[in-house]
Structure formats: structure tokens, C-alpha cells
CSV table of C-alpha atoms and ligand atoms in Angstrom, one decimal:
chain,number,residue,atom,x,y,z
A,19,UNK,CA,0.0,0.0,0.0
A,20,UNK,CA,1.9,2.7,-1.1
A,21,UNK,CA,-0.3,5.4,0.6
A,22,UNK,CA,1.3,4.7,4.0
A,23,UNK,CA,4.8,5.8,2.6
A,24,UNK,CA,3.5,9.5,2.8
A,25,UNK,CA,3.5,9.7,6.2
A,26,UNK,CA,6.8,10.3,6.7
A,27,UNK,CA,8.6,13.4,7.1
A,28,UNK,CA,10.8,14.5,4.4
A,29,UNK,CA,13.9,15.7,5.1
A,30,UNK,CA,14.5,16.0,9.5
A,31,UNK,CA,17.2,18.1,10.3
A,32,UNK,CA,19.2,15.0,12.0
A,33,UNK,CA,19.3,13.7,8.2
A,34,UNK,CA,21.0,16.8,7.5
A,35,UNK,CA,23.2,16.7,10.0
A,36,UNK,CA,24.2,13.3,9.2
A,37,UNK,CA,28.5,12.6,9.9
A,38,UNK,CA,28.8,11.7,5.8
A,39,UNK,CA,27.5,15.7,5.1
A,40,UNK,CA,30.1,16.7,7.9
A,41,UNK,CA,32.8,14.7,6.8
A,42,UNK,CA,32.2,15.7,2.9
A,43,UNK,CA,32.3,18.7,3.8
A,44,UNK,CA,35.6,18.8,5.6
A,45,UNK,CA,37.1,16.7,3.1
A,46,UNK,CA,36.3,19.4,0.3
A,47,UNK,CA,38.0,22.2,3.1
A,48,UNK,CA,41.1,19.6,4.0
A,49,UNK,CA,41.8,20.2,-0.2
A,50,UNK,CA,41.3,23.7,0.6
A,51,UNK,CA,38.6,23.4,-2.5
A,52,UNK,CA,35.5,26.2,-2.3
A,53,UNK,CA,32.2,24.8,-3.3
A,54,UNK,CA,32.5,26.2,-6.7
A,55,UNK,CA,35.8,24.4,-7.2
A,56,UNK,CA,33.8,21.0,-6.0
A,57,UNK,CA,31.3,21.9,-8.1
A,58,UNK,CA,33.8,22.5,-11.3
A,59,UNK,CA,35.7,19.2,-10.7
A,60,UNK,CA,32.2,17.4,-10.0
A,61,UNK,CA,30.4,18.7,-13.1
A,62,UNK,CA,27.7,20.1,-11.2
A,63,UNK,CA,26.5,23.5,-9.8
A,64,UNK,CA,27.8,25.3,-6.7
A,65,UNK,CA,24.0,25.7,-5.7
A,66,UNK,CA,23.8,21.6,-5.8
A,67,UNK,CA,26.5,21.3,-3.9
A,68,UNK,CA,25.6,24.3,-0.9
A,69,UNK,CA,22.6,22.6,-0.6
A,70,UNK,CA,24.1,19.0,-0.8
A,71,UNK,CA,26.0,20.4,2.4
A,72,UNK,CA,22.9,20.2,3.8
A,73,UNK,CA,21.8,16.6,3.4
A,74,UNK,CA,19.4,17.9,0.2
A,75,UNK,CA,19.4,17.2,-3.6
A,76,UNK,CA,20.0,13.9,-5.2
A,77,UNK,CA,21.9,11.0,-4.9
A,78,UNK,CA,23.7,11.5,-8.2
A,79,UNK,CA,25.1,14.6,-6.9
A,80,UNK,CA,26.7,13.3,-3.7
A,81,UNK,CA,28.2,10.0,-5.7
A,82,UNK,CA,29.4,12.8,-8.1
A,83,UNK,CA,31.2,14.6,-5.3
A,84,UNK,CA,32.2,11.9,-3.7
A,85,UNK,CA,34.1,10.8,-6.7
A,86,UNK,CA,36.1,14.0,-7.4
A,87,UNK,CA,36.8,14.3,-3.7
A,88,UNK,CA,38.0,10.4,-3.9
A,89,UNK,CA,36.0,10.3,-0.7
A,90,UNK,CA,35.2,6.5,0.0
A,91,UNK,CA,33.2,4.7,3.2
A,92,UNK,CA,34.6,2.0,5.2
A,93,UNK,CA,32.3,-0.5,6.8
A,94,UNK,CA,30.0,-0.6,4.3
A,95,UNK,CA,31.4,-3.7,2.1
A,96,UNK,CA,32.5,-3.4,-1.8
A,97,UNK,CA,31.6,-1.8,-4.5
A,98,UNK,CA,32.3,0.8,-7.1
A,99,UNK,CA,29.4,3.6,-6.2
A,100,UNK,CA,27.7,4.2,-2.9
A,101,UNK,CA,24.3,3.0,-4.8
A,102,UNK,CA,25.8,-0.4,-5.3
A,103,UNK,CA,27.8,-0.8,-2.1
A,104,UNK,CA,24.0,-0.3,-0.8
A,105,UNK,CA,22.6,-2.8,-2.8
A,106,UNK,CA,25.8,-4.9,-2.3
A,107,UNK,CA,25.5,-4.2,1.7
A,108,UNK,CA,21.3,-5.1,1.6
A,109,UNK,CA,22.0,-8.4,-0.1
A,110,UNK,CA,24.8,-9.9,1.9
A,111,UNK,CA,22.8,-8.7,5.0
A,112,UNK,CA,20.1,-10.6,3.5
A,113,UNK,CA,17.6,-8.1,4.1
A,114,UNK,CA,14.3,-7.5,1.0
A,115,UNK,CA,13.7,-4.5,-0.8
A,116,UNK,CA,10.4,-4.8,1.2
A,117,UNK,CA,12.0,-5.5,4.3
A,118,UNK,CA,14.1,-2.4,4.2
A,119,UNK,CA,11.3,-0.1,3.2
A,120,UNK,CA,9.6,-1.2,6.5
A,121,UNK,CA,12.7,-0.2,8.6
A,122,UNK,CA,13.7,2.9,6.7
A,123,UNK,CA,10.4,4.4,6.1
A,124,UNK,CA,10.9,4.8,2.2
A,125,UNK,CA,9.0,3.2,-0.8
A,126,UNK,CA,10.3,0.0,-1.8
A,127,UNK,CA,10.3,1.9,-5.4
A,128,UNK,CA,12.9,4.9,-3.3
A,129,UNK,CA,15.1,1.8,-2.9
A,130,UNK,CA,15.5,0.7,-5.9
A,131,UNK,CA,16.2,3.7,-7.8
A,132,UNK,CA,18.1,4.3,-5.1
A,133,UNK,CA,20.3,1.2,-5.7
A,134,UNK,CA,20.6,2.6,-9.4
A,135,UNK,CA,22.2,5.4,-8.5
A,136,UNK,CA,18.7,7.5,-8.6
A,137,UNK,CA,17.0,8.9,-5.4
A,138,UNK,CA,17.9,11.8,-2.8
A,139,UNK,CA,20.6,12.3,-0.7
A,140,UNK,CA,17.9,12.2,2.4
A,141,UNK,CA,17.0,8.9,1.2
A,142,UNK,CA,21.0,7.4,1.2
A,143,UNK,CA,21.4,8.3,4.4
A,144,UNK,CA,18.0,6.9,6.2
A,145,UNK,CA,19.2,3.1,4.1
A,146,UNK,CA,22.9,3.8,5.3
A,147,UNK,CA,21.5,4.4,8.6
A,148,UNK,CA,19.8,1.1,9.0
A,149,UNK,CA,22.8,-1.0,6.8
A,150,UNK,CA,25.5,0.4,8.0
A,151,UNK,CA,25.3,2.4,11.0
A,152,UNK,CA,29.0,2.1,11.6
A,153,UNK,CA,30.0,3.0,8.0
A,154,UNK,CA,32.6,6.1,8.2
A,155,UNK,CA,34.8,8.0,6.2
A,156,UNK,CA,38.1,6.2,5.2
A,157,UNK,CA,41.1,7.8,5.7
A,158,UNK,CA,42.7,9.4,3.0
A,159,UNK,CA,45.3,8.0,1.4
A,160,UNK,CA,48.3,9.5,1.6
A,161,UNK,CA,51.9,9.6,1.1
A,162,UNK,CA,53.9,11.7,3.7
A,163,UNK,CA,57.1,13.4,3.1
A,164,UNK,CA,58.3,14.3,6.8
A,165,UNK,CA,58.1,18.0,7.0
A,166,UNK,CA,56.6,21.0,5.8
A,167,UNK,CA,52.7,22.4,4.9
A,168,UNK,CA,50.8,20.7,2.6
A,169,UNK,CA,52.0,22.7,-0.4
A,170,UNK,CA,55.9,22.2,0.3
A,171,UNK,CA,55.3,18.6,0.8
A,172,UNK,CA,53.2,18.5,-2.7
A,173,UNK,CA,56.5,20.7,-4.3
A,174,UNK,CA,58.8,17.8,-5.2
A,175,UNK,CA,60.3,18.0,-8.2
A,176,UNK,CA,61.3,15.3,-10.6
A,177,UNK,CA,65.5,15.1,-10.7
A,178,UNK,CA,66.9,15.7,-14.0
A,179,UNK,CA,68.4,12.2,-14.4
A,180,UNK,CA,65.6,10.6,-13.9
A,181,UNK,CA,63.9,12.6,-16.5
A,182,UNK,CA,66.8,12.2,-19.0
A,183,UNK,CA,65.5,8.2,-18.9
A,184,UNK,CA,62.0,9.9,-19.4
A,185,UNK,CA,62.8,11.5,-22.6
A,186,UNK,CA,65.2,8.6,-23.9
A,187,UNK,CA,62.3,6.0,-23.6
A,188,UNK,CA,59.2,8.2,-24.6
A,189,UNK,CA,60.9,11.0,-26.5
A,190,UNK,CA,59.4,15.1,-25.8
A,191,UNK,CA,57.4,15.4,-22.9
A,192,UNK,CA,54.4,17.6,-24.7
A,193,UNK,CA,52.9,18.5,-21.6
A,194,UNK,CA,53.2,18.9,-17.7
A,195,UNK,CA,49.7,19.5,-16.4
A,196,UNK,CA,51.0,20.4,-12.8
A,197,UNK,CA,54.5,21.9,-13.4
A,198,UNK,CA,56.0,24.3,-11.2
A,199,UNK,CA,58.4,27.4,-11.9
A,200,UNK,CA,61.2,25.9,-10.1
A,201,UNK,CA,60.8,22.0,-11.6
A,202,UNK,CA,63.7,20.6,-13.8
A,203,UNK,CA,60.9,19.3,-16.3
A,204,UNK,CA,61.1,20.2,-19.2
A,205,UNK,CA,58.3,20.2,-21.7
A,206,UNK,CA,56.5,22.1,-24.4
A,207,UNK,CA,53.3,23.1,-22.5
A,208,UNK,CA,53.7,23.7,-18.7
A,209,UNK,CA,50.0,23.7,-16.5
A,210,UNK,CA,51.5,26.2,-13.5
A,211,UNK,CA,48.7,26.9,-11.1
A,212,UNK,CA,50.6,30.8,-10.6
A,213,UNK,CA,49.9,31.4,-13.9
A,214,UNK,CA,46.2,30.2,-13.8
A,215,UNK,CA,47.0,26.4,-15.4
A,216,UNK,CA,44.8,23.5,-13.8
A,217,UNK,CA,45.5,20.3,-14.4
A,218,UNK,CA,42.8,19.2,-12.8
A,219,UNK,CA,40.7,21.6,-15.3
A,220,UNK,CA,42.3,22.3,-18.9
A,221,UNK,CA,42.3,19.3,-21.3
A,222,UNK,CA,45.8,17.3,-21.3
A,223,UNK,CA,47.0,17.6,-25.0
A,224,UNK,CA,49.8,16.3,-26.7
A,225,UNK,CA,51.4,12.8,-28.0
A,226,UNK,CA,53.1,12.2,-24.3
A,227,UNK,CA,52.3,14.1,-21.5
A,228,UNK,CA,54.5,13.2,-17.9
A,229,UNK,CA,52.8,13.6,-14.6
A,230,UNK,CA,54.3,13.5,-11.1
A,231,UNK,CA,51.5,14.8,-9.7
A,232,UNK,CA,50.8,16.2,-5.5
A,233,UNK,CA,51.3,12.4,-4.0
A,234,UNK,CA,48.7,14.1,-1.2
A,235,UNK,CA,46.4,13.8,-4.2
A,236,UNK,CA,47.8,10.9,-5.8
A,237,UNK,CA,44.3,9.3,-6.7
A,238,UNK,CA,42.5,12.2,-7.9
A,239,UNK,CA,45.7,13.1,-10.5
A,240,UNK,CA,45.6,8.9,-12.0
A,241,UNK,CA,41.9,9.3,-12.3
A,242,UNK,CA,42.5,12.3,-14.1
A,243,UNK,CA,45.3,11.0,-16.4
A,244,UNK,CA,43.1,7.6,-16.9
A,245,UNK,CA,39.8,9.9,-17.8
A,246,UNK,CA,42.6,12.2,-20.7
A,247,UNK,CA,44.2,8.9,-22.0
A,248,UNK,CA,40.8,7.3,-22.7
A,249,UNK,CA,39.3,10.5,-24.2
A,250,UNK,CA,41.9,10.1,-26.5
A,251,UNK,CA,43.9,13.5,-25.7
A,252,UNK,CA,46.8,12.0,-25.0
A,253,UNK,CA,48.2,9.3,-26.5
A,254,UNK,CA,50.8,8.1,-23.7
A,255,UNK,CA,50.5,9.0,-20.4
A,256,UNK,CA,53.0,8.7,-17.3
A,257,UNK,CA,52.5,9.2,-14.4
A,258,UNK,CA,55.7,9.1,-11.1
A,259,UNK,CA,53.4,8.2,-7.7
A,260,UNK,CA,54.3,6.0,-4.7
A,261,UNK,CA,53.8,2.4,-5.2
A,262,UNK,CA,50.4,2.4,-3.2
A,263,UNK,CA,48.4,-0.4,-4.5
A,264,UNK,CA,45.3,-1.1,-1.6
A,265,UNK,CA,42.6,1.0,-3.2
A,266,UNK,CA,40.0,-1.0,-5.3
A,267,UNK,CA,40.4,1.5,-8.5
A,268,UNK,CA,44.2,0.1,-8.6
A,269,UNK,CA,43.0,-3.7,-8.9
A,270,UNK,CA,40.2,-2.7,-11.2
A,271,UNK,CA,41.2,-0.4,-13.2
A,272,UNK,CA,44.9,0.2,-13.4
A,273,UNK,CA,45.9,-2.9,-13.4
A,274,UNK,CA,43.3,-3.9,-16.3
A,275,UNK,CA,44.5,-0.1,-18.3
A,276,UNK,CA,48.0,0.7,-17.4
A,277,UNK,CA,51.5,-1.0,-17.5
A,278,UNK,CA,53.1,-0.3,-14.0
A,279,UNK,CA,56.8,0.1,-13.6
A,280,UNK,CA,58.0,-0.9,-9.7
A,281,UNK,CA,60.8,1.1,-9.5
A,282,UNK,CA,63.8,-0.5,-7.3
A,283,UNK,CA,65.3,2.2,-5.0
A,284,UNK,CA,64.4,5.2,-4.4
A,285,UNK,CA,64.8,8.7,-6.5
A,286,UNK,CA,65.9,11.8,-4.5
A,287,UNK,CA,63.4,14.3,-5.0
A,288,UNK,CA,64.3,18.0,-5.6
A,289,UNK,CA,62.3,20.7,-3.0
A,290,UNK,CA,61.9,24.1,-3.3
A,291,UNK,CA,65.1,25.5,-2.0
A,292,UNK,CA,66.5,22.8,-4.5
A,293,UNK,CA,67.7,20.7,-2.2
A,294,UNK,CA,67.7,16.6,-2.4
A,295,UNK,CA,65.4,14.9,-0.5
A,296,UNK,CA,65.0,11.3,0.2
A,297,UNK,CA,62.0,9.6,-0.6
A,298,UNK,CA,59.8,8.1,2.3
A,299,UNK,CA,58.3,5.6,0.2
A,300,UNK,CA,58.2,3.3,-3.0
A,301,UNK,CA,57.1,4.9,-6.1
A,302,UNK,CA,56.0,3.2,-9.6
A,303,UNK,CA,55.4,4.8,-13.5
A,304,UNK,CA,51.9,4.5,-14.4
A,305,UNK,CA,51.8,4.3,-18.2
A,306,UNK,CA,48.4,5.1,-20.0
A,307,UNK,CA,49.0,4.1,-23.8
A,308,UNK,CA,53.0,3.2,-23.5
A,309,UNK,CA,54.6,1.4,-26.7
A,310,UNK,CA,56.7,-2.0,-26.0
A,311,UNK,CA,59.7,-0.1,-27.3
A,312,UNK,CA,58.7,2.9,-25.2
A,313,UNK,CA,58.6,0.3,-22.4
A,314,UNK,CA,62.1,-1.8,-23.0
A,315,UNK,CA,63.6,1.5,-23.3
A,316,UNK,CA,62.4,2.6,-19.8
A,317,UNK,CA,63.3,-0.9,-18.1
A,318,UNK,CA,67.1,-0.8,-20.1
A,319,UNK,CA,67.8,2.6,-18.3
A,320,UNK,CA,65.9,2.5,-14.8
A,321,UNK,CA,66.3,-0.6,-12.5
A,322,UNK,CA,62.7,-2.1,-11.7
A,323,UNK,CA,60.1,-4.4,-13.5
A,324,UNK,CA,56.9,-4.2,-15.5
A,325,UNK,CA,53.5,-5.0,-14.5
A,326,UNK,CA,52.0,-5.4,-17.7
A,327,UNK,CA,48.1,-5.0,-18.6
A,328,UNK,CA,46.6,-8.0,-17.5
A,329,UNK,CA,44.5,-8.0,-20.7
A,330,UNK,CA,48.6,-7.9,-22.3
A,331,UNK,CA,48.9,-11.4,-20.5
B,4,SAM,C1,55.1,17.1,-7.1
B,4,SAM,S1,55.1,18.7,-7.9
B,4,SAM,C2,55.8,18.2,-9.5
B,4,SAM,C3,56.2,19.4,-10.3
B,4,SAM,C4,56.7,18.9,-11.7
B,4,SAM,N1,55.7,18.3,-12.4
B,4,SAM,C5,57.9,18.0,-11.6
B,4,SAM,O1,57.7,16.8,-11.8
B,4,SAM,O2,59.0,18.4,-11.2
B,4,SAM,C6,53.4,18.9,-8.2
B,4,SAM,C7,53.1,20.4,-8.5
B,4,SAM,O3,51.7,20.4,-8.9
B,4,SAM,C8,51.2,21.7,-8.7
B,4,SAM,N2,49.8,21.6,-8.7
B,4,SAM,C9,48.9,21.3,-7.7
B,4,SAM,N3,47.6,21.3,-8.1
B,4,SAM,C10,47.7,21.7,-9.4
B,4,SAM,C11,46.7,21.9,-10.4
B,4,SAM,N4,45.4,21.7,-10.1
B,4,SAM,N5,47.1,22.2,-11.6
B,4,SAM,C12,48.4,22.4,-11.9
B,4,SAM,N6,49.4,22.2,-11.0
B,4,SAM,C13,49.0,21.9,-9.8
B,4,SAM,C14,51.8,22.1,-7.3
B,4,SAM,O4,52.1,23.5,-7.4
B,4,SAM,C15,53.1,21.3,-7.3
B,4,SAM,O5,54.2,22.1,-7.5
């Protein structure tokens, strides 16, 4: 009887005030991103996201932001969107459409549009409420150098050796979509936030394009260069990050797109003050579109190993 569905209240303000709107909310500040900029990188409108900072608008919205602020739930089982880690979260909890529409107070039709990505943002929080009560934020990943703010740490420029095995095994670097003044890179076109470049923005253009992007970041940047290479913009694309290999997109997508190149040992990073710095971490070459020669040429120079496509297998 859908009639009795009406009876409920539509947005309360402890929906609003649910911790996934405070934490999405911080998460856009932690990038030090206004709501336009959320709204730019989300391909949505700075009034969408204002009021999705208030637990209102649709669902496609928050997956939308969720995305472009790589912002992902723990405690709420697999998944590649919030809609199907719902659905994914209902069914190994065993629980019917029906059953679920008792406990949540929605339609059993809310549900399922809302497990297809359709529905409000009031109405993913009431079903994450009674699924996954415990689901929170997962900590961003993250690759610390020891010291400095956020922007010196993301300043750490490629050294000019390694780059000379860069341009011996892909040739010109046509682009750098986040250069910096004082970087050693060189390359045709240069994306320098100063000058009013975004990488994150402006279309990557150019038969190679090299990428060591902010490793505080890290995600955001391979999504980025994945999303360019596919479009076709670019037809090889690397990109120097620290070997992090736990998040789902690297099983599922990397691994079935890119050749990865483990590096063995570690580069010495330039900072601003052009000192050397050692690096904390492993890193790997994430190649969108790479050649087999490009690829021997690389491994011949720089000590490591492929990983190569699994579809190459
Ligand atoms: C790790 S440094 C690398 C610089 C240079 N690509 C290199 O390899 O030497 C990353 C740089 O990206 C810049 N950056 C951050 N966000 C950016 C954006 N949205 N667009 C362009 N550059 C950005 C930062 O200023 C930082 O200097």
C-alpha cells in the first residue's frame, strides 16, 4: 500500500546533520577546495553542492562529489558507487527490498532507484543508517614526506636524471599538467597553477604528457590521467606516484589499463630550495598508452620491473 509511505517526514534536520555531510564537507575544506571548485571538478552546480552540504538534492550529486573528492566509506562492504555498495550491503545482509522499506520508512520503489544510482541524498542516508550504521569516512590515502605544509610537501620535483630516462624511452614530454616554476621538467606546454594552469581543469594535449603529480592527491591526478588517456587526448600518459596499491580503483582499473613500472630504490626528489630529499616511500610509473619499445627503453635505463596490462597477458 503505497499510501502509508506518505506519512513520513521529508527531510529532518538529524538527516541533514548526518556525519557523511560533515565529513564531505571537511574533506572538500582539508583540499582547501571552495564549493565552486567541488562543483567544477564534480560537473555540477555550486547551488547543488551548498545545498548537498545540507543533506538535500540527489543522490547522483553526492556520488558525483564523492568521486572527485576520492571520498570513499569504510564499513560498508565493496563496491564501485555508494548505490551499489548499498545494494551490495542489503543483499549480503540478506535483508528485501520490502523489508528495508519497513525499517527505513521509504518506498520499496525509493530503494530501488536508489540502488541505481537514482533517489535523494535524504534517502541514502536513512538506508545507510539502518545497513551500515558504523559506515565512516576512510582515511585518506596518503603519502607523507616528513616536514613542511601541505604545499611544500606536494612541491617535489622530478630530478633531471631521472627525467633524462623519461625523454630517452618516450621521446618530448608535450605536456606537464602540474608543473612548477622551479621544476627541472622540461616540456612544451607547462599547467602552472601561478599562472592560472589547472590540471585538474584544462584538457591534457599532446602525443606524451609526464605527470608527477601532489602524492597528497595521488588518486585524484591517476583518475585524471586515466579519464585524458581514454578521451583520446593523450596518447601516452606517465604518471611518477608512490607504489600504493590497496585501493579498489588500482585492482580494477589500473591494473586492467596501465602497464606499471615498480621502480627498485628510491629517486631523491628535488624541493623548493632545490635541495635533495629522500623519498619516504616506494614509487611506480603509471603508463596510459605506452609502446613495447617505449617500455624496453624505460626498463634498459631504470632498474625495476613491469607490471604489464593484464589484458597484455
Ligand atoms: C610534485 S610537484 C611536481 C612538479 C613537476 N611536475 C615535476 O615533476 O617536477 C606537483 C606540483 O603540482 C602543482 N599543482 C597542484 N595542483 C595543481 C593543479 N590543479 N594544476 C596544476 N598544477 C598543480 C603544485 O604546485 C606542485 O608544485
Amino acid at each position: 500500500m503505497p499510501g502509508r509511505f506518505l506519512t513520513i517526514s521529508p527531510v529532518s534536520d538529524s538527516w541533514r546533520h548526518h556525519i557523511l555531510i560533515d565529513d564531505l564537507r571537511a574533506a572538500r575544506q582539508e583540499k582547501g577546495w571552495l564549493q565552486r571548485t567541488l562543483a567544477e571538478r564534480s560537473g555540477t552546480s555550486a547551488q547543488a553542492i551548498f545545498r548537498l552540504e545540507r543533506g538535500i538534492g540527489s543522490a547522483s550529486t553526492l556520488e558525483a562529489a564523492m568521486q572527485a573528492l576520492d571520498f570513499r566509506l569504510t564499513g560498508i562492504g565493496p563496491g564501485k558507487s555508494l548505490a551499489g555498495q548499498l545494494r551490495n550491503r542489503r543483499l549480503k545482509r540478506k535483508i528485501t527490498i520490502e523489508a528495508l522499506a519497513k525499517r527505513t520508512g521509504l518506498s520499496p520503489t525509493t530503494i530501488r532507484s536508489v540502488e541505481l544510482g537514482g533517489g535523494s541524498v535524504a534517502s541514502v542516508l536513512r538506508i545507510l543508517r539502518i545497513l551500515a550504521p558504523k559506515a565512516k569516512r576512510r582515511a585518506p590515502e596518503r603519502a607523507y614526506w616528513g616536514q613542511g605544509d601541505k604545499d611544500d610537501r606536494d612541491s617535489r620535483f622530478t630530478p633531471p636524471d631521472f627525467m633524462d630516462s623519461i625523454y630517452d624511452a618516450f621521446g618530448r614530454v608535450d605536456l606537464d599538467p602540474c608543473a612548477h616554476p622551479s621544476s627541472p621538467v622540461i616540456a612544451s606546454e607547462k599547467y602552472i597553477l601561478a599562472n592560472g594552469g589547472d590540471g585538474l581543469r584544462d584538457a591534457w594535449l599532446g602525443e606524451f604528457v609526464y605527470v608527477n603529480p601532489p602524492f597528497s592527491d595521488q588518486l585524484t591526478w591517476l583518475r585524471r590521467a586515466h579519464e585524458q588517456w581514454q578521451l583520446g587526448n593523450a596518447a601516452t600518459i606517465a604518471c611518477l606516484v608512490p607504489a600504493r596499491t590497496d585501493s579498489a580503483w588500482f585492482h580494477e582499473t589500473l591494473r586492467a589499463d596501465a602497464d606499471i613500472y615498480f621502480l627498485q630504490g628510491r629517486l631523491r626528489f628535488l624541493d623548493l630550495r632545490g635541495d635533495t630529499q629522500a623519498t619516504p616511500f616506494s614509487l611506480m610509473l603509471v603508463i596510459f598508452g605506452g609502446t613495447r619499445e617505449q617500455k624496453e627503453r624505460f626498463a634498459n635505463d631504470v632498474p625495476g620491473f613491469w607490471m604489464d596490462r593484464s589484458e597484455e597477458r
